[in-house]
Amino acid sequence: MKMKKHENSSQLPKAVFVKIDIHQDNWHVTVEPEDAESFTFVVKGSWEELQRILERYKEYRIRAVYDVGDIGFWLYELLTNYGVECDVLPPSLLIP
């Protein structure tokens, strides 16, 4: 299921910020809802697992970030096609 896109800011629901730390086998996904406490999931490193988490927030405006590292931009394409706003950063710009 594709996420609903909103045409203007007056239609925007609450926001959720998603940070994705990609490792070879597992991904650490931190979710920070605008109106709730943040938490972290450790999931098998796959689009399907990430999509299961995102489905919980389909009523939110989702903004995600991950570092490009070895993974490249294929995840960016999946996220944006799903309706998620996404930023991809080079590892050198992330604070350790």
PDB file of C-alpha atoms in Angstrom:
ATOM      1  CA  MET A   1       0.000   0.000   0.000  1.00  0.00           C
ATOM      2  CA  LYS A   2       1.333   3.427  -0.930  1.00  0.00           C
ATOM      3  CA  MET A   3       1.305   6.252   1.600  1.00  0.00           C
ATOM      4  CA  LYS A   4      -1.060   9.185   1.050  1.00  0.00           C
ATOM      5  CA  LYS A   5       0.622  12.334  -0.275  1.00  0.00           C
ATOM      6  CA  HIS A   6      -0.553  15.731   0.944  1.00  0.00           C
ATOM      7  CA  GLU A   7      -0.864  18.694  -1.404  1.00  0.00           C
ATOM      8  CA  ASN A   8      -0.338  21.590   1.007  1.00  0.00           C
ATOM      9  CA  SER A   9       0.824  22.159   4.561  1.00  0.00           C
ATOM     10  CA  SER A  10      -2.705  22.722   5.885  1.00  0.00           C
ATOM     11  CA  GLN A  11      -3.452  19.068   5.067  1.00  0.00           C
ATOM     12  CA  LEU A  12      -0.355  17.684   6.761  1.00  0.00           C
ATOM     13  CA  PRO A  13      -0.918  15.316   9.669  1.00  0.00           C
ATOM     14  CA  LYS A  14       1.461  15.017  12.580  1.00  0.00           C
ATOM     15  CA  ALA A  15       5.030  14.217  11.612  1.00  0.00           C
ATOM     16  CA  VAL A  16       7.285  11.309  12.407  1.00  0.00           C
ATOM     17  CA  PHE A  17      11.044  11.327  11.849  1.00  0.00           C
ATOM     18  CA  VAL A  18      12.697   8.007  10.974  1.00  0.00           C
ATOM     19  CA  LYS A  19      16.461   7.443  11.207  1.00  0.00           C
ATOM     20  CA  ILE A  20      17.771   4.328   9.506  1.00  0.00           C
ATOM     21  CA  ASP A  21      21.200   2.964  10.455  1.00  0.00           C
ATOM     22  CA  ILE A  22      21.978   0.295   7.904  1.00  0.00           C
ATOM     23  CA  HIS A  23      24.245  -2.635   8.698  1.00  0.00           C
ATOM     24  CA  GLN A  24      24.898  -5.752   6.667  1.00  0.00           C
ATOM     25  CA  ASP A  25      22.347  -8.022   8.348  1.00  0.00           C
ATOM     26  CA  ASN A  26      20.265  -5.770  10.589  1.00  0.00           C
ATOM     27  CA  TRP A  27      18.981  -2.211  10.450  1.00  0.00           C
ATOM     28  CA  HIS A  28      18.492   0.004  13.475  1.00  0.00           C
ATOM     29  CA  VAL A  29      15.398   2.110  12.873  1.00  0.00           C
ATOM     30  CA  THR A  30      14.686   4.958  15.288  1.00  0.00           C
ATOM     31  CA  VAL A  31      11.198   6.416  15.106  1.00  0.00           C
ATOM     32  CA  GLU A  32      10.506   9.830  16.630  1.00  0.00           C
ATOM     33  CA  PRO A  33       6.806  10.723  16.432  1.00  0.00           C
ATOM     34  CA  GLU A  34       5.956  14.384  16.907  1.00  0.00           C
ATOM     35  CA  ASP A  35       3.437  13.529  19.621  1.00  0.00           C
ATOM     36  CA  ALA A  36       5.020  10.548  21.394  1.00  0.00           C
ATOM     37  CA  GLU A  37       8.199   9.083  22.828  1.00  0.00           C
ATOM     38  CA  SER A  38      10.855   7.846  20.395  1.00  0.00           C
ATOM     39  CA  PHE A  39      12.009   4.252  20.229  1.00  0.00           C
ATOM     40  CA  THR A  40      14.351   2.028  18.239  1.00  0.00           C
ATOM     41  CA  PHE A  41      13.692  -1.203  16.373  1.00  0.00           C
ATOM     42  CA  VAL A  42      16.350  -3.655  15.254  1.00  0.00           C
ATOM     43  CA  VAL A  43      15.030  -5.468  12.193  1.00  0.00           C
ATOM     44  CA  LYS A  44      16.326  -7.791   9.539  1.00  0.00           C
ATOM     45  CA  GLY A  45      17.866  -5.568   6.861  1.00  0.00           C
ATOM     46  CA  SER A  46      15.159  -5.524   4.212  1.00  0.00           C
ATOM     47  CA  TRP A  47      12.646  -3.187   2.623  1.00  0.00           C
ATOM     48  CA  GLU A  48       9.790  -5.444   3.713  1.00  0.00           C
ATOM     49  CA  GLU A  49      10.764  -5.169   7.387  1.00  0.00           C
ATOM     50  CA  LEU A  50      11.150  -1.397   7.145  1.00  0.00           C
ATOM     51  CA  GLN A  51       7.809  -1.137   5.365  1.00  0.00           C
ATOM     52  CA  ARG A  52       6.108  -2.977   8.267  1.00  0.00           C
ATOM     53  CA  ILE A  53       7.337  -0.257  10.623  1.00  0.00           C
ATOM     54  CA  LEU A  54       6.285   2.544   8.272  1.00  0.00           C
ATOM     55  CA  GLU A  55       2.785   1.073   7.971  1.00  0.00           C
ATOM     56  CA  ARG A  56       2.235   1.841  11.660  1.00  0.00           C
ATOM     57  CA  TYR A  57       2.630   5.532  10.803  1.00  0.00           C
ATOM     58  CA  LYS A  58       0.651   5.759   7.578  1.00  0.00           C
ATOM     59  CA  GLU A  59      -1.459   8.581   9.038  1.00  0.00           C
ATOM     60  CA  TYR A  60       1.690  10.606   9.779  1.00  0.00           C
ATOM     61  CA  ARG A  61       3.858  12.737   7.530  1.00  0.00           C
ATOM     62  CA  ILE A  62       7.032  10.610   7.460  1.00  0.00           C
ATOM     63  CA  ARG A  63      10.502  12.048   6.942  1.00  0.00           C
ATOM     64  CA  ALA A  64      13.431   9.597   6.848  1.00  0.00           C
ATOM     65  CA  VAL A  65      17.202   9.894   6.753  1.00  0.00           C
ATOM     66  CA  TYR A  66      19.992   7.381   6.254  1.00  0.00           C
ATOM     67  CA  ASP A  67      23.644   7.537   5.243  1.00  0.00           C
ATOM     68  CA  VAL A  68      24.453   6.425   1.723  1.00  0.00           C
ATOM     69  CA  GLY A  69      27.450   4.272   2.698  1.00  0.00           C
ATOM     70  CA  ASP A  70      27.624   1.059   0.682  1.00  0.00           C
ATOM     71  CA  ILE A  71      23.876   0.814   0.217  1.00  0.00           C
ATOM     72  CA  GLY A  72      23.552   3.498  -2.428  1.00  0.00           C
ATOM     73  CA  PHE A  73      20.253   5.033  -3.441  1.00  0.00           C
ATOM     74  CA  TRP A  74      17.933   2.058  -4.013  1.00  0.00           C
ATOM     75  CA  LEU A  75      16.356   2.577  -0.581  1.00  0.00           C
ATOM     76  CA  TYR A  76      15.756   6.252  -1.388  1.00  0.00           C
ATOM     77  CA  GLU A  77      13.782   5.230  -4.463  1.00  0.00           C
ATOM     78  CA  LEU A  78      11.644   2.798  -2.463  1.00  0.00           C
ATOM     79  CA  LEU A  79      10.999   5.308   0.317  1.00  0.00           C
ATOM     80  CA  THR A  80      10.053   8.189  -1.961  1.00  0.00           C
ATOM     81  CA  ASN A  81       7.848   5.954  -4.121  1.00  0.00           C
ATOM     82  CA  TYR A  82       6.138   4.896  -0.890  1.00  0.00           C
ATOM     83  CA  GLY A  83       5.425   8.548  -0.073  1.00  0.00           C
ATOM     84  CA  VAL A  84       8.163   9.176   2.496  1.00  0.00           C
ATOM     85  CA  GLU A  85      10.225  12.352   2.378  1.00  0.00           C
ATOM     86  CA  CYS A  86      13.824  11.143   2.445  1.00  0.00           C
ATOM     87  CA  ASP A  87      17.302  12.602   2.820  1.00  0.00           C
ATOM     88  CA  VAL A  88      20.422  10.605   2.064  1.00  0.00           C
ATOM     89  CA  LEU A  89      23.597  11.891   3.661  1.00  0.00           C
ATOM     90  CA  PRO A  90      27.243  11.030   3.138  1.00  0.00           C
ATOM     91  CA  PRO A  91      28.718   9.396   6.247  1.00  0.00           C
ATOM     92  CA  SER A  92      31.185  12.275   6.634  1.00  0.00           C
ATOM     93  CA  LEU A  93      28.314  14.664   7.459  1.00  0.00           C
ATOM     94  CA  LEU A  94      26.893  12.526  10.251  1.00  0.00           C
ATOM     95  CA  ILE A  95      27.960  13.317  13.785  1.00  0.00           C
ATOM     96  CA  PRO A  96      29.595  10.300  15.473  1.00  0.00           C
TER      97      PRO A  96
END
